[in-house]
Coordinates of C-alpha atoms and ligand atoms in Angstrom, one line a residue:
M1 CA 0.0 0.0 0.0
S2 CA 1.4 3.4 -1.0
T3 CA 1.8 6.2 1.5
A4 CA -0.8 8.2 -0.4
Q5 CA -3.3 5.4 0.1
S6 CA -2.6 5.1 3.7
L7 CA -2.9 8.8 4.2
L8 CA -6.3 8.8 2.5
Q9 CA -7.4 6.0 4.8
W10 CA -6.3 8.0 7.8
V11 CA -8.1 11.1 6.6
G12 CA -11.2 9.0 5.9
A13 CA -11.2 7.5 9.3
A14 CA -10.8 10.9 11.0
L15 CA -13.7 12.4 9.0
L16 CA -15.9 9.4 9.9
C17 CA -15.0 9.9 13.5
V18 CA -16.0 13.6 13.4
A19 CA -19.2 12.7 11.6
V20 CA -20.1 10.2 14.3
I21 CA -19.5 12.7 17.0
V22 CA -21.6 15.3 15.2
V23 CA -24.5 12.9 14.8
V24 CA -24.3 11.6 18.4
R25 CA -24.2 15.1 19.8
T26 CA -27.1 16.2 17.6
A27 CA -29.2 13.2 18.8
T28 CA -28.4 13.5 22.5
F29 CA -28.1 17.2 23.0
P30 CA -29.9 18.1 26.3
S31 CA -33.2 20.1 26.4
Y32 CA -33.3 23.1 28.6
Q33 CA -37.1 23.5 28.4
T34 CA -39.5 22.7 31.3
R35 CA -43.1 21.7 31.5
P36 CA -44.6 23.2 34.7
P37 CA -48.4 22.8 35.3
P38 CA -50.0 25.4 33.0
C39 CA -52.1 28.3 34.2
N40 CA -55.7 27.8 33.3
A41 CA -58.5 30.3 33.1
T42 CA -60.6 27.9 35.1
D43 CA -58.2 28.0 38.1
Q44 CA -59.5 29.5 41.3
D45 CA -56.6 32.0 41.4
F46 CA -56.8 33.1 37.7
I47 CA -56.9 36.8 37.3
P48 CA -59.4 37.6 34.5
A49 CA -59.0 40.8 32.4
T50 CA -62.3 42.2 33.7
R51 CA -63.7 45.6 32.6
A52 CA -62.4 47.2 35.7
R53 CA -58.9 45.9 35.2
L54 CA -58.8 46.9 31.5
D55 CA -60.2 50.4 32.4
R56 CA -57.4 50.9 34.9
L57 CA -54.8 50.2 32.2
S58 CA -56.6 52.5 29.8
Q59 CA -56.7 55.2 32.4
A60 CA -53.0 54.8 33.1
V61 CA -52.3 55.5 29.5
T62 CA -54.2 58.9 29.7
F63 CA -51.5 60.4 31.9
R64 CA -49.0 61.9 29.6
T65 CA -45.9 61.0 31.6
V66 CA -43.5 61.9 28.8
S67 CA -39.7 62.2 29.3
Y68 CA -38.1 64.6 26.9
E69 CA -34.5 64.7 28.2
P70 CA -32.7 64.1 31.5
G71 CA -34.3 66.4 34.1
R72 CA -37.0 67.5 31.7
G73 CA -40.2 65.5 32.0
T74 CA -43.8 66.1 32.9
P75 CA -44.0 66.6 36.7
E76 CA -47.7 67.5 36.8
E77 CA -48.6 64.4 34.9
L78 CA -46.4 62.2 37.0
R79 CA -48.0 63.6 40.2
K80 CA -51.5 62.8 38.9
F81 CA -50.4 59.4 37.8
L82 CA -49.0 58.6 41.3
A83 CA -52.3 59.7 42.8
F84 CA -54.2 57.6 40.4
L85 CA -52.1 54.5 41.3
R86 CA -52.7 55.1 45.0
A87 CA -56.4 55.4 44.5
S88 CA -56.7 52.4 42.1
F89 CA -55.2 49.7 44.4
P90 CA -56.8 50.2 47.8
A91 CA -56.0 46.8 49.4
L92 CA -52.3 47.2 48.6
H93 CA -52.1 50.8 49.9
A94 CA -54.0 49.9 53.1
S95 CA -52.1 46.8 53.9
P96 CA -49.9 46.9 57.0
L97 CA -47.5 44.7 55.1
V98 CA -46.8 47.3 52.4
T99 CA -44.7 50.5 52.7
R100 CA -44.7 53.0 49.9
E101 CA -42.0 55.6 49.3
V102 CA -41.7 58.4 46.7
V103 CA -38.0 58.6 45.7
G104 CA -36.5 61.5 43.7
N105 CA -39.9 63.3 43.8
F106 CA -41.7 61.0 41.4
S107 CA -40.4 57.5 41.4
L108 CA -42.1 54.8 43.5
L109 CA -40.6 52.2 45.8
Y110 CA -42.9 49.7 47.4
R111 CA -41.9 47.1 49.9
V112 CA -44.0 44.1 50.9
Q113 CA -42.8 42.6 54.1
G114 CA -41.9 38.9 54.2
S115 CA -42.3 36.7 57.2
D116 CA -39.1 34.7 56.6
R117 CA -36.0 36.8 57.1
S118 CA -33.7 34.1 55.7
L119 CA -35.1 34.7 52.2
K120 CA -33.5 37.5 50.3
P121 CA -36.1 39.9 48.8
A122 CA -37.3 39.8 45.2
L123 CA -37.4 43.0 43.2
L124 CA -39.7 43.7 40.3
A125 CA -39.1 46.9 38.3
A126 CA -40.7 48.9 35.5
H127 CA -41.0 52.6 34.7
L128 CA -43.7 55.3 34.9
D129 CA -42.6 57.5 32.0
V130 CA -43.1 57.1 28.3
V131 CA -41.4 58.4 25.1
P132 CA -43.0 61.3 23.3
V133 CA -45.5 60.9 20.5
T134 CA -44.1 62.3 17.2
E135 CA -46.2 64.0 14.6
E136 CA -46.2 60.8 12.5
P137 CA -49.7 60.1 11.2
G138 CA -51.4 56.7 11.3
W139 CA -52.6 56.2 14.9
E140 CA -55.8 54.3 14.8
A141 CA -56.7 55.7 18.2
E142 CA -55.5 58.8 20.0
P143 CA -52.1 57.9 21.5
F144 CA -53.1 59.0 25.0
S145 CA -56.7 57.9 24.9
G146 CA -56.2 54.3 26.1
Q147 CA -59.0 53.4 23.7
Q148 CA -60.1 49.8 23.7
K149 CA -60.8 48.6 20.2
D150 CA -61.0 45.2 18.5
G151 CA -59.5 43.3 21.4
F152 CA -56.6 45.8 22.0
V153 CA -55.9 48.6 24.4
Y154 CA -54.2 51.4 22.4
G155 CA -51.8 54.1 23.4
R156 CA -48.3 55.2 24.5
G157 CA -47.1 53.0 27.3
T158 CA -49.2 49.9 26.6
I159 CA -46.1 47.8 25.9
D160 CA -43.4 50.2 27.2
C161 CA -44.2 49.7 30.0
K162 CA -47.3 50.8 31.9
H163 CA -48.6 47.2 31.3
N164 CA -45.8 46.0 33.5
V165 CA -46.5 48.6 36.3
L166 CA -50.2 47.9 36.3
G167 CA -49.8 44.2 35.8
Q168 CA -47.6 43.9 38.9
L169 CA -49.9 46.1 41.0
E170 CA -53.0 44.1 39.9
A171 CA -51.2 40.8 40.8
L172 CA -50.2 42.1 44.2
E173 CA -53.6 43.6 44.9
F174 CA -55.2 40.3 43.9
H175 CA -52.8 38.3 46.0
L176 CA -53.3 40.5 49.1
N177 CA -57.1 40.4 48.7
R178 CA -56.9 36.6 48.8
G179 CA -55.3 36.9 52.2
H180 CA -51.7 36.2 51.1
R181 CA -48.9 36.7 53.6
P182 CA -45.6 36.5 51.8
R183 CA -42.6 34.6 53.2
R184 CA -40.2 36.5 50.9
A185 CA -40.1 40.3 51.0
L186 CA -40.9 41.9 47.6
Y187 CA -39.9 45.2 46.3
L188 CA -41.6 47.0 43.4
A189 CA -39.4 49.8 41.9
Y190 CA -40.8 52.2 39.4
G191 CA -38.5 54.9 38.0
H192 CA -39.9 58.0 36.4
D193 CA -37.3 58.9 33.8
E194 CA -36.1 55.5 32.3
E195 CA -36.6 56.8 28.8
V196 CA -33.8 59.4 29.4
S197 CA -31.4 57.1 31.3
G198 CA -33.0 57.1 34.8
H199 CA -30.6 59.5 36.4
Y200 CA -33.1 61.1 38.7
G201 CA -35.4 58.0 39.3
A202 CA -33.8 54.5 39.2
R203 CA -30.4 55.9 40.1
K204 CA -31.8 57.3 43.4
I205 CA -33.7 54.0 44.1
G206 CA -30.5 52.1 43.5
E207 CA -28.5 54.3 45.8
L208 CA -31.1 54.1 48.5
L209 CA -31.3 50.3 48.4
E210 CA -27.5 50.0 48.4
E211 CA -27.3 52.4 51.4
R212 CA -29.8 50.2 53.2
G213 CA -27.9 47.1 52.4
V214 CA -30.7 45.5 50.5
K215 CA -29.4 42.5 48.5
P216 CA -32.2 41.1 46.3
E217 CA -32.2 37.4 45.3
F218 CA -32.9 38.7 41.8
I219 CA -34.3 41.7 39.9
L220 CA -36.7 41.4 37.0
D221 CA -37.2 44.6 34.9
E222 CA -38.8 45.3 31.5
G223 CA -37.0 43.8 28.5
L224 CA -37.3 41.4 25.7
T225 CA -40.6 39.6 25.2
V226 CA -42.2 36.4 23.9
T227 CA -41.5 36.4 20.2
K228 CA -43.2 34.8 17.3
G229 CA -41.4 34.1 14.0
V230 CA -38.2 35.8 15.0
V231 CA -35.7 32.9 15.5
P232 CA -34.6 31.1 12.3
G233 CA -35.2 27.4 12.4
V234 CA -37.6 27.5 15.4
G235 CA -41.3 27.2 14.8
K236 CA -42.6 27.8 18.3
K237 CA -42.8 31.0 20.2
V238 CA -39.6 32.0 22.0
A239 CA -39.6 34.0 25.3
M240 CA -36.3 35.9 25.5
V241 CA -35.0 36.7 28.9
A242 CA -32.2 39.2 28.7
I243 CA -29.3 38.3 30.9
T244 CA -27.2 41.2 29.8
E245 CA -27.3 44.5 27.9
K246 CA -25.0 45.7 25.2
G247 CA -23.0 48.7 26.2
Y248 CA -22.4 51.7 24.0
V249 CA -19.7 54.2 23.2
T250 CA -20.2 57.3 21.1
V251 CA -17.0 58.7 19.6
K252 CA -16.3 61.9 17.8
L253 CA -13.8 61.8 15.0
S254 CA -12.3 65.1 13.8
V255 CA -9.7 66.4 11.3
R256 CA -8.4 69.9 11.3
V257 CA -6.3 71.3 8.4
K258 CA -5.3 74.7 7.2
G259 CA -8.3 76.2 5.5
G260 CA -8.0 78.5 2.5
H261 CA -9.4 79.4 -0.8
G262 CA -10.8 76.6 -3.0
S263 CA -8.6 77.7 -6.0
M264 CA -5.3 76.4 -4.5
P265 CA -6.1 73.2 -2.5
E266 CA -3.6 71.0 -0.8
K267 CA -3.3 67.4 -1.9
E268 CA -5.7 66.2 0.8
S269 CA -8.7 67.9 2.5
A270 CA -10.1 67.4 6.0
I271 CA -13.2 65.9 4.3
G272 CA -11.1 63.5 2.3
I273 CA -9.0 62.4 5.3
L274 CA -12.1 61.9 7.4
S275 CA -13.9 60.1 4.7
Q276 CA -11.1 57.6 4.4
A277 CA -11.2 57.1 8.2
V278 CA -14.9 56.4 8.1
T279 CA -14.5 54.0 5.1
N280 CA -11.8 52.1 7.0
L281 CA -14.2 51.7 10.0
E282 CA -17.0 50.4 7.8
R283 CA -14.7 48.0 5.8
N284 CA -13.0 46.6 8.9
L285 CA -15.7 45.8 11.4
Q286 CA -15.2 45.1 15.0
P287 CA -14.4 41.4 15.5
N288 CA -17.2 38.8 15.2
L289 CA -17.5 37.3 18.7
W290 CA -20.5 35.2 18.3
G291 CA -20.3 32.1 20.4
S292 CA -18.1 33.6 23.1
G293 CA -20.9 35.3 25.0
P294 CA -24.5 34.7 26.0
E295 CA -25.6 34.3 22.3
R296 CA -24.2 30.8 22.6
D297 CA -26.5 30.0 25.6
F298 CA -29.4 31.4 23.6
A299 CA -28.7 29.0 20.7
E300 CA -28.0 26.0 23.0
H301 CA -31.2 26.5 25.0
L302 CA -33.2 26.2 21.7
A303 CA -31.1 23.5 20.0
T304 CA -33.5 20.6 20.6
E305 CA -36.4 22.5 19.2
M306 CA -34.7 23.6 15.9
S307 CA -35.1 22.1 12.5
L308 CA -32.4 19.6 11.5
L309 CA -29.6 21.7 10.0
P310 CA -29.6 24.5 12.6
R311 CA -29.9 21.9 15.3
L312 CA -26.9 20.0 14.0
L313 CA -24.9 23.2 13.9
T314 CA -25.9 24.3 17.3
A315 CA -25.3 21.0 18.9
N316 CA -21.8 21.1 17.5
L317 CA -20.5 24.6 18.1
W318 CA -17.1 23.1 19.0
L319 CA -16.9 22.5 15.2
F320 CA -19.3 24.9 13.5
T321 CA -18.8 28.2 15.4
P322 CA -17.1 29.8 12.3
V323 CA -19.9 28.7 10.0
V324 CA -22.6 30.1 12.3
R325 CA -20.6 33.3 12.7
W326 CA -20.4 33.8 9.0
V327 CA -24.1 33.0 8.4
L328 CA -25.3 35.4 11.2
A329 CA -23.1 38.2 10.0
Q330 CA -24.9 38.4 6.7
K331 CA -28.0 40.2 8.0
P332 CA -28.0 43.5 10.1
S333 CA -30.4 42.1 12.7
T334 CA -28.3 39.0 13.4
N335 CA -25.0 40.8 12.8
A336 CA -25.8 42.9 15.8
L337 CA -25.7 39.8 18.0
C338 CA -22.2 38.9 16.7
R339 CA -20.2 42.0 17.4
T340 CA -19.9 45.5 18.5
T341 CA -21.7 47.4 15.8
T342 CA -20.4 50.6 14.1
A343 CA -22.9 53.2 13.0
V344 CA -21.7 56.5 11.5
T345 CA -24.5 58.8 12.5
R346 CA -23.3 62.3 11.7
F347 CA -20.8 63.8 9.2
N348 CA -20.3 67.5 9.2
A349 CA -17.9 69.7 7.2
G350 CA -17.8 72.8 5.1
I351 CA -18.9 76.4 5.3
K352 CA -19.0 77.7 1.8
D353 CA -19.0 76.4 -1.8
N354 CA -15.6 77.9 -2.6
V355 CA -13.7 77.6 0.7
I356 CA -11.7 74.6 1.9
A357 CA -13.3 73.2 5.0
P358 CA -10.9 73.7 8.0
E359 CA -12.5 70.9 9.9
A360 CA -14.5 67.8 9.4
V361 CA -16.3 66.0 12.2
A362 CA -18.1 62.6 12.3
I363 CA -20.0 60.9 15.1
V364 CA -19.8 57.1 15.4
N365 CA -22.1 55.1 17.6
H366 CA -21.0 51.7 18.8
R367 CA -23.1 49.2 20.6
V368 CA -20.7 47.1 22.5
H369 CA -20.7 43.3 22.6
P370 CA -20.8 41.9 26.2
K371 CA -17.4 40.2 25.7
Q372 CA -15.6 43.4 24.6
T373 CA -14.4 46.3 26.6
I374 CA -14.8 50.0 25.6
Q375 CA -11.0 50.1 25.5
E376 CA -10.8 47.3 23.0
V377 CA -13.4 49.0 20.8
L378 CA -11.3 52.2 20.7
E379 CA -8.1 50.4 20.1
H380 CA -9.6 48.6 17.1
N381 CA -10.8 52.0 15.7
L382 CA -7.3 53.5 16.0
K383 CA -5.7 50.5 14.4
V384 CA -8.0 50.5 11.3
I385 CA -8.1 54.3 10.9
D386 CA -4.3 54.3 11.1
D387 CA -4.0 58.1 10.6
P388 CA -2.7 60.4 13.4
R389 CA -4.4 63.4 11.7
V390 CA -7.8 61.9 12.8
K391 CA -8.5 62.8 16.4
M392 CA -10.8 60.5 18.4
E393 CA -12.7 61.5 21.5
V394 CA -15.2 59.6 23.6
V395 CA -18.5 61.6 23.9
E396 CA -20.4 59.1 26.0
S397 CA -20.2 55.5 27.1
L398 CA -21.7 52.7 29.1
V399 CA -19.9 49.3 29.6
P400 CA -21.9 46.2 28.8
A401 CA -24.0 44.9 31.7
P402 CA -22.5 42.1 33.8
V403 CA -23.9 38.7 32.5
S404 CA -26.4 37.2 34.9
P405 CA -26.5 33.5 35.6
S406 CA -28.9 31.5 33.5
G407 CA -30.1 27.9 32.9
P408 CA -30.4 25.1 35.4
E409 CA -27.5 26.5 37.4
S410 CA -29.6 29.5 38.4
A411 CA -32.7 28.9 40.6
A412 CA -34.0 32.5 40.0
Y413 CA -33.6 32.2 36.3
M414 CA -35.5 28.9 36.4
A415 CA -38.3 30.4 38.5
I416 CA -38.7 33.0 35.8
Q417 CA -38.6 30.4 33.0
E418 CA -41.2 28.2 34.7
S419 CA -43.5 31.1 35.4
I420 CA -43.3 32.0 31.7
Q421 CA -44.1 28.5 30.7
Q422 CA -47.0 28.3 33.0
I423 CA -48.5 31.3 31.2
Y424 CA -47.2 30.4 27.7
P425 CA -47.1 26.6 27.7
D426 CA -46.4 26.6 24.0
S427 CA -43.4 28.8 24.3
L428 CA -39.7 28.1 24.7
V429 CA -37.5 30.2 26.9
A430 CA -33.9 31.2 26.3
P431 CA -31.4 33.6 27.8
S432 CA -30.6 36.6 25.5
V433 CA -28.9 39.9 25.0
L434 CA -30.8 43.2 25.1
M435 CA -29.6 45.7 22.5
G436 CA -30.9 48.7 24.4
N437 CA -30.6 49.7 28.0
T438 CA -33.0 49.7 31.0
D439 CA -33.1 51.2 34.5
T440 CA -31.2 48.1 35.7
R441 CA -27.9 49.9 34.9
H442 CA -28.5 51.6 38.3
Y443 CA -29.0 48.3 40.1
W444 CA -25.7 46.5 39.2
N445 CA -24.4 46.8 42.7
L446 CA -27.4 45.2 44.3
T447 CA -27.3 41.7 42.8
S448 CA -25.6 39.7 40.0
A449 CA -29.0 38.1 39.0
I450 CA -30.7 40.7 36.9
Y451 CA -33.2 39.8 34.2
R452 CA -35.1 41.8 31.7
F453 CA -38.3 40.4 30.3
S454 CA -41.8 41.8 29.5
P455 CA -44.5 39.1 29.5
N456 CA -46.3 40.1 26.3
V457 CA -46.0 38.7 22.7
M458 CA -44.3 40.6 19.9
T459 CA -44.3 39.6 16.2
P460 CA -41.8 41.3 13.9
E461 CA -44.6 43.6 12.8
D462 CA -45.2 44.6 16.5
L463 CA -41.6 45.8 16.8
T464 CA -42.4 49.0 14.9
R465 CA -45.1 49.8 17.5
F466 CA -42.4 50.0 20.2
H467 CA -41.7 53.7 20.7
G468 CA -43.7 54.0 17.4
V469 CA -47.1 54.4 15.9
N470 CA -50.1 52.4 17.2
E471 CA -48.5 51.1 20.3
R472 CA -51.0 48.6 21.7
I473 CA -51.5 45.4 23.7
S474 CA -54.1 42.8 23.2
V475 CA -56.5 42.1 26.0
Q476 CA -55.3 38.5 26.0
D477 CA -51.7 39.5 26.4
Y478 CA -52.6 41.9 29.2
E479 CA -54.3 39.1 31.0
R480 CA -51.2 37.0 30.6
V481 CA -49.1 39.9 32.0
M482 CA -51.1 40.0 35.2
N483 CA -51.1 36.3 35.6
F484 CA -47.4 36.0 34.8
Y485 CA -46.5 38.4 37.7
F486 CA -49.0 36.6 40.0
H487 CA -47.4 33.2 39.2
L488 CA -43.9 34.6 39.6
M489 CA -44.8 36.1 43.0
R490 CA -46.1 32.7 44.1
N491 CA -43.2 30.7 42.6
V492 CA -40.5 32.7 44.3
D493 CA -42.3 32.8 47.7
K494 CA -40.2 29.9 49.0
P495 CA -36.5 29.0 49.1
L496 CA -35.1 28.8 45.6
V497 CA -32.9 25.7 45.1
V498 CA -30.8 24.7 42.2
R499 CA -32.0 21.5 40.6
R500 CA -29.1 20.2 38.7
H501 CA -29.8 18.5 35.3
E502 CA -27.7 15.8 33.8
H503 CA -25.9 16.9 30.7
D504 CA -25.4 13.9 28.6
G505 CA -23.1 13.9 25.6
D506 CA -20.9 16.8 26.7
L507 CA -17.6 16.5 25.0
Ligands
LIG1 C1 -58.3 23.9 31.9 O1 -59.0 23.1 32.9 C2 -60.2 22.5 32.4 C3 -61.0 21.9 33.5 O2 -60.3 21.9 34.7 C4 -59.8 21.5 31.3 O3 -61.0 20.9 30.8 C5 -59.1 22.2 30.2 O4 -58.6 21.3 29.3 C6 -57.9 23.0 30.8 N1 -57.2 23.8 29.7 C7 -55.9 23.7 29.5 C8 -55.5 24.6 28.4 O5 -55.2 23.1 30.2
LIG2 C1 -37.7 67.7 43.8 O1 -38.6 68.9 43.8 C2 -38.0 70.0 44.4 C3 -39.0 71.1 44.5 O2 -40.2 70.7 44.3 C4 -36.7 70.4 43.7 O3 -36.1 71.5 44.3 C5 -35.8 69.2 43.6 O4 -34.7 69.6 42.8 C6 -36.5 68.0 43.0 N1 -35.6 66.9 43.1 C7 -35.5 66.1 42.1 C8 -34.5 64.9 42.3 O5 -36.1 66.2 41.0
LIG3 C1 -21.4 50.7 42.5 O1 -20.4 50.7 43.5 C2 -19.2 51.3 43.0 C3 -18.1 51.1 44.0 O2 -18.6 51.3 45.3 C4 -19.5 52.8 42.7 O3 -18.3 53.4 42.3 C5 -20.6 52.9 41.7 O4 -20.9 54.2 41.5 C6 -21.8 52.1 42.1 N1 -22.7 52.0 40.9 C7 -23.9 52.3 41.0 C8 -24.7 52.1 39.7 O5 -24.5 52.7 42.0
LIG4 ZN1 -39.4 50.8 28.8

């Protein structure tokens, strides 16, 4: 036998070996999904979306609690909204177990006393403010009317996120009215300026809780939702629980040259030099890090529910990570999961048609992948721009949020997952990355278990309603929101213990 033949045999045997591993792993990959007893409308403790409950949500929408910029909101509307909440939930506000504090003039902090001091408190968060309504036409109901129409409640705040505020308060009111005495203390924290970074609301709440030494078992704030038709290769609904948030860094690039008359230009202009820098940034993207962060957990939590090809790839990321990276980088929506994104948002230069521009300025907005530091992003920029004439300054930045524990290793995550699957028995749950930011940025020091999830359904079409025209929630979804928080309050009202699962087939 020639050496060539023998080599071929070796290569063949190695390939066969790899193929066997791939097939075995695909067939035996563990499922992360659970099947808790579903919530049923016939249950004694089901919270129906009665007229009174729907009207309370509608009325909440009528308060125009708009945030315009940090420190510039709508104090009168917030005051009225706070009074409305106080009047709308009499059992909660009269209960000797509940204390209510106004923080930073308009934010709310409730504490429900627990009987068991060995249990760390739970903290549910949301916010009272909303984004402005632009002049865009097309609203099918007045944006601050709270109108109920065709099985929906319309208006600003119905999915961001007065539904969460009202849903949590309805659940607690219902719970207390049934004579519930919690074992675990519960905090409800509602900032009043989340839409403009929460500097006067959630930040104050965070500082206050830190000062008092409050260490929650976990925090659940608004965030990603139950999605339909969003994850390729997965037919079922997917509930995305964000375990981190991308960071951001906005940089200003500038070039200064000697100005002068347009009749005798130098070889290169400020505009030309800056254009080259911007082109270099867009041609040499920040590194593709898919698979090194929580996106990997997201895929693996859904692997067993995927169609064959994506399942095979996901069950074998030890081999196929480069393939998945390449595929996901092709579309802007999935590319954003792979890396720190680079968006050139402004480009200004020039003063007159016949004068050489003395300065050119560009603004670049990066959303930072959880496995990258701001420093690394800036170093990459300097390297690819590779021109000392281009000055770079940081305008504003926020590091990516610490990654919270997820999966069977985290009892709090599993309590959230099971509460979701009680309300949405046909839905899968997976840990995810939030592209935007929430009030939880002010709560990092309180606990490492921070989750961001809103218990309503969003289709790709609904995404345009978020901060957009025709924001609305279906009556059915709002009913689910109330019952989700109720089940969660019940599920966490006991010691949370890790139930380890066997992971077969780990390499
Ligand atoms: C709800 O409970 C009723 C009776 O208890 C049962 O007939 C029905 O199938 C249940 N529905 C679901 C969705 O489990
Ligand atoms: C609260 O209101 C008072 C006056 O009503 C004002 O002086 C103070 O700056 C406000 N504080 C915050 C945090 O908005
Ligand atoms: C968290 O604690 C650190 C160190 O004490 C402090 O510098 C930081 O401002 C705190 N962060 C928040 C969001 O309160
Ligand atoms: Zn929000």
